[in-house]
GROMACS .gro file of C-alpha atoms in nm:
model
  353
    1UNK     CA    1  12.893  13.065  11.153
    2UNK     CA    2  12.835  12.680  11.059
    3UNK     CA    3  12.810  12.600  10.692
    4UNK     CA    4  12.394  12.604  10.696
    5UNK     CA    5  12.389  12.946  10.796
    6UNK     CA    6  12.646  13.033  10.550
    7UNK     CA    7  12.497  12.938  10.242
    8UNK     CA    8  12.174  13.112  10.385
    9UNK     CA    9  12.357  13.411  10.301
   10UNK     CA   10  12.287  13.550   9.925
   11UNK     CA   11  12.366  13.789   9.668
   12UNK     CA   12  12.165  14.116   9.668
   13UNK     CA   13  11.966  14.026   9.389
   14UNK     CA   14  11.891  13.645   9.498
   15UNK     CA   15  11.834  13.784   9.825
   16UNK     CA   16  11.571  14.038   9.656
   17UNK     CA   17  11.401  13.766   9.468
   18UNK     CA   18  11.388  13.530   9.748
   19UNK     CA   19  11.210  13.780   9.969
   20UNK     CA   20  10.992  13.891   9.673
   21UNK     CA   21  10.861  13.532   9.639
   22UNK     CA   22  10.811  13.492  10.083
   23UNK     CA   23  10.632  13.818  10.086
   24UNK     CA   24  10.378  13.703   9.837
   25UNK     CA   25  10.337  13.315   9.991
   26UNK     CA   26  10.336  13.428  10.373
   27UNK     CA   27  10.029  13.764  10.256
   28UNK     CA   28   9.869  13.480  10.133
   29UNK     CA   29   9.888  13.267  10.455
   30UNK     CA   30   9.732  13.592  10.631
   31UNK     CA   31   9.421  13.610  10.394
   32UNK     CA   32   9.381  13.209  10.433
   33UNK     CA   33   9.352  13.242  10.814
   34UNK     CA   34   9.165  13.543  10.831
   35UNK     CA   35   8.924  13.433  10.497
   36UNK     CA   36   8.889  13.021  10.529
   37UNK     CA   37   8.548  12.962  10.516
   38UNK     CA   38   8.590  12.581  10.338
   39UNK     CA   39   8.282  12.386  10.452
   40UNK     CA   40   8.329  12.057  10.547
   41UNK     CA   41   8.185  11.889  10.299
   42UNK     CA   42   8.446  12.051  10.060
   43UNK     CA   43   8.744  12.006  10.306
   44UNK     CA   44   8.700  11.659  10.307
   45UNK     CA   45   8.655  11.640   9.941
   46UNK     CA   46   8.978  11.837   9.933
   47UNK     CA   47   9.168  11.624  10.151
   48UNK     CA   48   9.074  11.281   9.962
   49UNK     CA   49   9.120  11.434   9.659
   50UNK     CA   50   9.498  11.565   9.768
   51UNK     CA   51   9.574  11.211   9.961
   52UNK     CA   52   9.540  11.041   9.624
   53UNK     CA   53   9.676  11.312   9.338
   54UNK     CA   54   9.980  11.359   9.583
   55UNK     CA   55  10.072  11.003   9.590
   56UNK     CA   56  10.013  10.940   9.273
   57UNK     CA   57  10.281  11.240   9.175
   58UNK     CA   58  10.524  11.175   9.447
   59UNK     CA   59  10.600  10.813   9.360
   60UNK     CA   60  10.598  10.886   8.964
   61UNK     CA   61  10.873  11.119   9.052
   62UNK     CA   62  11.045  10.823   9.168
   63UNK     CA   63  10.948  10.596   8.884
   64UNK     CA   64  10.595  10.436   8.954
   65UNK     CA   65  10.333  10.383   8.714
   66UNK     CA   66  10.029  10.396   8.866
   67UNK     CA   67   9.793  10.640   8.739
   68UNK     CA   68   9.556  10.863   8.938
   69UNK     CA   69   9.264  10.677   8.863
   70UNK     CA   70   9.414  10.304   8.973
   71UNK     CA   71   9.583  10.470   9.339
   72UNK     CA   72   9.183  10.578   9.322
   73UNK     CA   73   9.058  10.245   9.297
   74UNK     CA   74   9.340  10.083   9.536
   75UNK     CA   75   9.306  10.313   9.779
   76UNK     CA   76   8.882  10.149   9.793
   77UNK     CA   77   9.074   9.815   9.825
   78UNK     CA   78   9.370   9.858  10.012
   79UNK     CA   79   9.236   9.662  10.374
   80UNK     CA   80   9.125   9.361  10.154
   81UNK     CA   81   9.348   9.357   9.847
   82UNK     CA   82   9.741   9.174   9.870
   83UNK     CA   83   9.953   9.401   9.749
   84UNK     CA   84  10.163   9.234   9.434
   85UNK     CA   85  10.377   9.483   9.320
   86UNK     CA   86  10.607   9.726   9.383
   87UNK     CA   87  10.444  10.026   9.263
   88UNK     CA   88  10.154   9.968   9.443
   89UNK     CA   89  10.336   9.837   9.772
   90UNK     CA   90  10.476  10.208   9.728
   91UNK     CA   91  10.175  10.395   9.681
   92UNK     CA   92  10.011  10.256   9.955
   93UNK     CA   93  10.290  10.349  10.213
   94UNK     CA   94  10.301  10.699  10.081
   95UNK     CA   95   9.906  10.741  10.083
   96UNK     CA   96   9.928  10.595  10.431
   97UNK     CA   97  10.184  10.790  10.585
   98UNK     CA   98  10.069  11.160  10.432
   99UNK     CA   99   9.673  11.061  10.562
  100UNK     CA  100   9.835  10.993  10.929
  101UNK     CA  101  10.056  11.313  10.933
  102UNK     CA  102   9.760  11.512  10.768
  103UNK     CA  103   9.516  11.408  11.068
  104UNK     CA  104   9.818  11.419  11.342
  105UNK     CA  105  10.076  11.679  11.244
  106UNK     CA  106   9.946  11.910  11.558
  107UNK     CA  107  10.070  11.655  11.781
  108UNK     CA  108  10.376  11.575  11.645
  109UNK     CA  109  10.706  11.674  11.737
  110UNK     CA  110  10.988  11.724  11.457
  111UNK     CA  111  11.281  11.500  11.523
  112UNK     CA  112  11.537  11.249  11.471
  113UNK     CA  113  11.270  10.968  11.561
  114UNK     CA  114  10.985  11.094  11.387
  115UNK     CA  115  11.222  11.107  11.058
  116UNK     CA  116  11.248  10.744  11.131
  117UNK     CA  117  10.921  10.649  11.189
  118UNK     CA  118  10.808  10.817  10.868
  119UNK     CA  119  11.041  10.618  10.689
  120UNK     CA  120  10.920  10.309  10.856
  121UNK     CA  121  10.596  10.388  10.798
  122UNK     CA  122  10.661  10.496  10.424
  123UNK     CA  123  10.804  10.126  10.327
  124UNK     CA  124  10.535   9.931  10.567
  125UNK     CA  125  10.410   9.807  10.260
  126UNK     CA  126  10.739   9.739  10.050
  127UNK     CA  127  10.856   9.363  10.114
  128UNK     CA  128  11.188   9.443   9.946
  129UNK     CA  129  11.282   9.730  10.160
  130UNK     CA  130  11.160   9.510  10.504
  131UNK     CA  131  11.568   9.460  10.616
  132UNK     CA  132  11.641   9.874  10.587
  133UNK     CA  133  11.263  10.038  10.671
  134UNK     CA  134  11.347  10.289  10.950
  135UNK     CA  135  11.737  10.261  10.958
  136UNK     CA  136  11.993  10.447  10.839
  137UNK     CA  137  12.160  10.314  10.525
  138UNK     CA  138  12.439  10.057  10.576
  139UNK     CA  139  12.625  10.068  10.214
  140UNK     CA  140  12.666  10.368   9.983
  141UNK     CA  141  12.403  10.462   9.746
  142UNK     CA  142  12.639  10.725   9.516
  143UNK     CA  143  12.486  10.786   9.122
  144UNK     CA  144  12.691  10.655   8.937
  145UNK     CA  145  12.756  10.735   8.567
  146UNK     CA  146  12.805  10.376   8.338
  147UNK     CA  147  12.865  10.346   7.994
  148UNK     CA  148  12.666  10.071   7.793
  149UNK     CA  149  12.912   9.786   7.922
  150UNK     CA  150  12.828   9.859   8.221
  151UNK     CA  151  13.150   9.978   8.358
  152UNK     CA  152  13.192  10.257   8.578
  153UNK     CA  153  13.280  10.565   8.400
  154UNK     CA  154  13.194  10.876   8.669
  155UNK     CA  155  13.046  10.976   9.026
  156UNK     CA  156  12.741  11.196   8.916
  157UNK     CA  157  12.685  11.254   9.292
  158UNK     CA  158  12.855  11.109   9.622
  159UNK     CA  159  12.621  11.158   9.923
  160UNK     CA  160  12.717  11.112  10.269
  161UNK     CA  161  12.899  10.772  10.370
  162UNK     CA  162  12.668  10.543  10.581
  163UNK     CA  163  12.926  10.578  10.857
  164UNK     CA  164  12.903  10.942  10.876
  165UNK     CA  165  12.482  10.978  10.860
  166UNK     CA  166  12.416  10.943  11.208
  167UNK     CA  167  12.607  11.210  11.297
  168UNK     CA  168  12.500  11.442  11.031
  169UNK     CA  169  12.140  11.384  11.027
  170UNK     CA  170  12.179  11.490  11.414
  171UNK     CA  171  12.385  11.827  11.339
  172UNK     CA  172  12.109  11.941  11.041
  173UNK     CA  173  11.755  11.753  11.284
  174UNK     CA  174  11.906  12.026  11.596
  175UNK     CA  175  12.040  12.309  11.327
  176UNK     CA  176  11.621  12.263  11.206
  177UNK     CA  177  11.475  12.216  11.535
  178UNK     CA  178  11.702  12.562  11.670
  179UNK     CA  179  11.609  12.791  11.409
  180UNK     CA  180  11.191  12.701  11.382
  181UNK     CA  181  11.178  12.757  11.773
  182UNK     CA  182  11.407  13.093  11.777
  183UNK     CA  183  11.236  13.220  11.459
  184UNK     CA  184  11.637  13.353  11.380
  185UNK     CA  185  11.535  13.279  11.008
  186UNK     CA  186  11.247  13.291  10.788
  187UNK     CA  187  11.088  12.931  10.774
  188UNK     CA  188  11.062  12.911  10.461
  189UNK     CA  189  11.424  12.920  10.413
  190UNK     CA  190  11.503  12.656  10.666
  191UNK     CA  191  11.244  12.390  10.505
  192UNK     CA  192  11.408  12.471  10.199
  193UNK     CA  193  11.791  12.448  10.386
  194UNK     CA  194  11.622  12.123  10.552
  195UNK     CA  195  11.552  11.958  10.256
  196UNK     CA  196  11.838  12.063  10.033
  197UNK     CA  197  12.075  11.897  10.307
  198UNK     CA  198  11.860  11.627  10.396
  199UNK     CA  199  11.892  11.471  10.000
  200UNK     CA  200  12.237  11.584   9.974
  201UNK     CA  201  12.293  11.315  10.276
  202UNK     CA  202  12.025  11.089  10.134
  203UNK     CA  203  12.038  10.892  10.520
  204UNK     CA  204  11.831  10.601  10.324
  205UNK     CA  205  11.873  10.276  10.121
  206UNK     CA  206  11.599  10.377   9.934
  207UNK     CA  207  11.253  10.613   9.979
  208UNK     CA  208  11.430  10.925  10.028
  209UNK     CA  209  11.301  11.130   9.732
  210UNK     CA  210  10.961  11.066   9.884
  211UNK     CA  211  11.043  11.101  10.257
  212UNK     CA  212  11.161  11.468  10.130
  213UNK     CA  213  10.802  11.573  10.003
  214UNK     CA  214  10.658  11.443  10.308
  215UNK     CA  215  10.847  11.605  10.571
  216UNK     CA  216  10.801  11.953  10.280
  217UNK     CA  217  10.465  11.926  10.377
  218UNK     CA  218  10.485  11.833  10.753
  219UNK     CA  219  10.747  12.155  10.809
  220UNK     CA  220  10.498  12.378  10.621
  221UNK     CA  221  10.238  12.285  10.829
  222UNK     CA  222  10.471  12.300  11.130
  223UNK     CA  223  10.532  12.649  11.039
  224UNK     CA  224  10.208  12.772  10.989
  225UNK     CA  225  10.094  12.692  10.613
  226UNK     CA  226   9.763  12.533  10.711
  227UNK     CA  227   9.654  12.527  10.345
  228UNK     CA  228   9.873  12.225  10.303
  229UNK     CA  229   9.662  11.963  10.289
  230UNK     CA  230   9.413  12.071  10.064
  231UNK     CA  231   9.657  12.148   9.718
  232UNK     CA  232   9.916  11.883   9.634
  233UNK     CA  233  10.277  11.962   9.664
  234UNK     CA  234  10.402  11.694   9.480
  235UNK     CA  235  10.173  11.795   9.179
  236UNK     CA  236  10.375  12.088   9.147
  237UNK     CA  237  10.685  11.910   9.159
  238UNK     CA  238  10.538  11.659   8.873
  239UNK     CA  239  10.464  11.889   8.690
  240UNK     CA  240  10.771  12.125   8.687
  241UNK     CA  241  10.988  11.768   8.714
  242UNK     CA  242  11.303  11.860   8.473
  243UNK     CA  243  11.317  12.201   8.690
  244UNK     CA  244  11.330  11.994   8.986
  245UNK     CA  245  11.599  11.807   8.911
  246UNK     CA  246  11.828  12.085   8.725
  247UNK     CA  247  11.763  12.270   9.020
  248UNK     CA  248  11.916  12.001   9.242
  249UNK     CA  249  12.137  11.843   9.035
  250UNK     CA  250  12.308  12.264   8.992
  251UNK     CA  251  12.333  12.340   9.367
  252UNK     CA  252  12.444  11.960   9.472
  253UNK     CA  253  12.743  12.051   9.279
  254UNK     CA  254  12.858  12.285   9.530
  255UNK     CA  255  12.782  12.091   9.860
  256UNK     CA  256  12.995  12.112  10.116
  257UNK     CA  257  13.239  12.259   9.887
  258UNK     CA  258  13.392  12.575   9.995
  259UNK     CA  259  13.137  12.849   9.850
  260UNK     CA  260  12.830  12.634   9.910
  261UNK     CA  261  12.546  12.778   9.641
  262UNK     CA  262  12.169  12.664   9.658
  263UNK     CA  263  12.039  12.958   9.548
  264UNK     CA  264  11.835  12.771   9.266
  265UNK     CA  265  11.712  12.513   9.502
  266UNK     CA  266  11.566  12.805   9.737
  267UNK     CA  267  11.423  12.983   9.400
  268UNK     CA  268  11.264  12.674   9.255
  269UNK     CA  269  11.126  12.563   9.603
  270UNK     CA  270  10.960  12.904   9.691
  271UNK     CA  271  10.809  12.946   9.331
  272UNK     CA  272  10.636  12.595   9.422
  273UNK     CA  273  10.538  12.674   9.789
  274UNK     CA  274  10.376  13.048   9.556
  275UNK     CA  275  10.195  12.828   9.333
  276UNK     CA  276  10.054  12.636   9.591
  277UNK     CA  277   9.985  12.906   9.792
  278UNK     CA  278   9.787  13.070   9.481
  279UNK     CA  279   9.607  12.767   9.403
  280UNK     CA  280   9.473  12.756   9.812
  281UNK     CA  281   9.342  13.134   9.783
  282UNK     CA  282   9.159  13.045   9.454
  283UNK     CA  283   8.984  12.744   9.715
  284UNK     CA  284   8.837  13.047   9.965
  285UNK     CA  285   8.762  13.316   9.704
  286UNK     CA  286   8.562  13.097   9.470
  287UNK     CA  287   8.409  12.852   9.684
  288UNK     CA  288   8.063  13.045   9.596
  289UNK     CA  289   8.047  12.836   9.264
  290UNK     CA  290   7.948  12.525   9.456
  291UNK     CA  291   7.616  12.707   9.442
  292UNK     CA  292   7.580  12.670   9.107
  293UNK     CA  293   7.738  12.333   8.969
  294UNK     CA  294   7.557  11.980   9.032
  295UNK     CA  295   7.752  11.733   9.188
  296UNK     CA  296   7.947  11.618   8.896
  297UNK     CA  297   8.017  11.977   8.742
  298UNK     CA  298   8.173  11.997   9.105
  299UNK     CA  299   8.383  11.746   9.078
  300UNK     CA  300   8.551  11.886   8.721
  301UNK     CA  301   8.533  12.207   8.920
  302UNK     CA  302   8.754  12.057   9.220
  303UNK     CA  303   8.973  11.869   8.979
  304UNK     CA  304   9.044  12.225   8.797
  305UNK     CA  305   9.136  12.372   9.128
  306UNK     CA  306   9.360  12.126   9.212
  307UNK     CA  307   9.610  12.185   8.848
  308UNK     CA  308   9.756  12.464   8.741
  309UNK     CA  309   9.647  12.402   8.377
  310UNK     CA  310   9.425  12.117   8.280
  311UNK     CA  311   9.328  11.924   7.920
  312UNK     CA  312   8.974  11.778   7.870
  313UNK     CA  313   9.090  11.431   7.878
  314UNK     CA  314   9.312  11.476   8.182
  315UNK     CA  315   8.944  11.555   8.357
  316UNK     CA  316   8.802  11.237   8.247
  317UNK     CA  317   9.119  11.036   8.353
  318UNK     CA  318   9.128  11.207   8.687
  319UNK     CA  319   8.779  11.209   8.734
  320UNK     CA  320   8.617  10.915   8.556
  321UNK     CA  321   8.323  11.135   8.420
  322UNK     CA  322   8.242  11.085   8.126
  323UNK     CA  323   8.378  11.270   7.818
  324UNK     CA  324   8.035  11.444   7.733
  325UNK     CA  325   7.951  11.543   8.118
  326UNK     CA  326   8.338  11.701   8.114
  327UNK     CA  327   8.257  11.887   7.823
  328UNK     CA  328   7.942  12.045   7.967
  329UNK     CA  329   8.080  12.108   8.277
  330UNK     CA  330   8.424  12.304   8.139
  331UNK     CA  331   8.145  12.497   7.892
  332UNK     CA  332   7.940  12.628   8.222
  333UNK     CA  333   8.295  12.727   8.380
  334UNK     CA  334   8.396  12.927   8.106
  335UNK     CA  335   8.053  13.109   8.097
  336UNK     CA  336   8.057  13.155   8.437
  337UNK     CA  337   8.464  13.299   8.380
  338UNK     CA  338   8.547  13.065   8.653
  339UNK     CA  339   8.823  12.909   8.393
  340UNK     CA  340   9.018  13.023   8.113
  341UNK     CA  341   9.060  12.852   7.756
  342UNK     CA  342   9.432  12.906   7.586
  343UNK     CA  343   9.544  12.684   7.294
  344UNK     CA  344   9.372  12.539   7.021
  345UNK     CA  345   9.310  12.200   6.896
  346UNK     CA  346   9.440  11.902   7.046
  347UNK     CA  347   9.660  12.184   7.238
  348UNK     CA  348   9.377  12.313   7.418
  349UNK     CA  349   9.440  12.368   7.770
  350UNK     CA  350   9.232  12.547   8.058
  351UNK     CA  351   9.343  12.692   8.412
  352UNK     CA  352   9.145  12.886   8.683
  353UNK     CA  353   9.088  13.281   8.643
   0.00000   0.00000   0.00000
């Protein structure tokens, strides 16, 4: 048994919490292909909406500033407007990439070379990145730990060497590519085994944090989640951020170590792909309300869907409504029982019932 098998293999109780959390995500999938009646009108609201509050999280992840509202307003630009910094040369290779593989992930075929293209497709925009986009790194790209002198004081984490990628992102691409045809082992578990490995190697100079969430969602979909594209992944992985990285940071202790351990990665991934999953049902079983919002209630409406919990001012940023039509439109939802208010103050939050 190779070593991504083996760490497949859990405790009893992981095991039973890992299957708890796969039962409840894949009964979901069921009642989304069975229930989805989405107009279009609402799909492509969906997807727009998705295109630009995934890219926005995804690259804050990795350090970009851009808010919501200005990836908005670039993405309006982006054929006409020269793209002058690096945050937005960023954004507009991530929103580019996930709107191609959203529209083509049918015809797509998971490999080696699509990994590739992604990448080259994910730094098209980035003039710094021009000599690496689509290769395989060339020097080492270890965290290091420095003290304020600047001298090296620690390895936090040592990733694969740039002469040994090749090889390795061909055993895990055919390890992948073997167990989503044989259907040996749940999917969910081998996206999650995919991308564990996949950063552990981290195969690029740069853009590999974000290459990760895109080839998340292109596996789901691969695999059946067809609810993908219409609730942000990387939201959820904003948003639960420190989690993210504690769960990483804990299991990339143990790679390739003896007793390999990525139980927490598995548990923090699945309790995403739920939340996600939760947040899609919510799209099918309350569609209905459409009926009864105007046009701009439907937008805070679609912007509440969207989040797990939501402020009032978060609404205006992400929506650019103003403050008084947000406040109207949150009062109808809770007297409809569409949302729910918890907090108090400047603490006030809301999520969907």
């Amino acid at each position: 048994m190779n070593r991504f098998d083996q760490r497949l293999l859990f405790s009893p109780v992981i095991t039973a919490k890992i299957y708890s959390f796969i039962a409840k995500i894949d009964a979901i999938k069921g009642q989304w292909k069975t229930t989805n009646t989405l107009s279009p009108q609402m799909i492509s609201r969906l997807k727009t909406s998705v295109l630009i509050t995934s890219t926005g999280a995804s690259t804050r992840i990795e350090g970009s500033k851009l808010s919501d509202i200005q990836i908005q307003d670039l993405l309006s630009k982006i054929k006409i407007k020269t793209l002058k910094t690096r945050d937005e040369q960023e954004v507009a290779g991530y929103l580019e990439l996930l709107k191609n593989m959203f529209d083509s992930w049918k015809k797509l075929h998971f490999s080696e070379s699509l990994i590739l293209g992604f990448h080259k497709e994910l730094l098209k925009y980035s003039a710094k990145d021009e000599r690496h986009k689509g290769h395989y790194k060339i020097d080492s790209n270890r965290v290091e730990a420095r003290n304020v002198q600047g001298e090296l004081v620690g390895i936090v984490f040592d990733p694969t060497a740039p002469y040994l990628v090749k090889k390795e992102m061909q055993e895990l691409v055919d390890w992948t590519q073997k167990k989503l045809a044989t259907q040996q082992t749940h999917p969910l578990l081998v996206v999650a085994n995919f991308i564990f490995e996949f950063l552990a190697i981290h195969p690029f100079t740069d853009g590999n944090g974000r290459a990760s969430r895109i080839l998340t969602n292109f596996l789901l979909l691969q695999s059946g989640y067809e609810y993908i594209p219409y609730i942000s992944h990387e939201k959820i992985i904003e948003d639960n951020k420190a989690e993210y990285y504690v769960a990483l940071n804990k299991t990339q202790t143990t790679w390739k170590k003896k007793k390999e351990d990525i139980s927490a990665w598995v548990l923090f991934l699945l309790e995403c792909i739920l939340k996600q999953s939760e947040l899609a049902l919510k799209l099918i079983i309350q569609e209905s309300v459409e009926d009864f919002l105007s046009i701009k209630q439907l937008q805070v409406w679609e912007f509440a869907l969207s989040h797990e919990t939501f402020k009032r001012s978060e609404v205006i940023e992400g929506t650019k409504l103003k403050a008084r039509t947000v406040e109207q439109a949150i009062k109808k939802l809770l007297n409809m029982n569409k949302i729910k208010k918890f907090g108090q103050g400047k603490a006030t939050r809301y999520k969907v019932r």
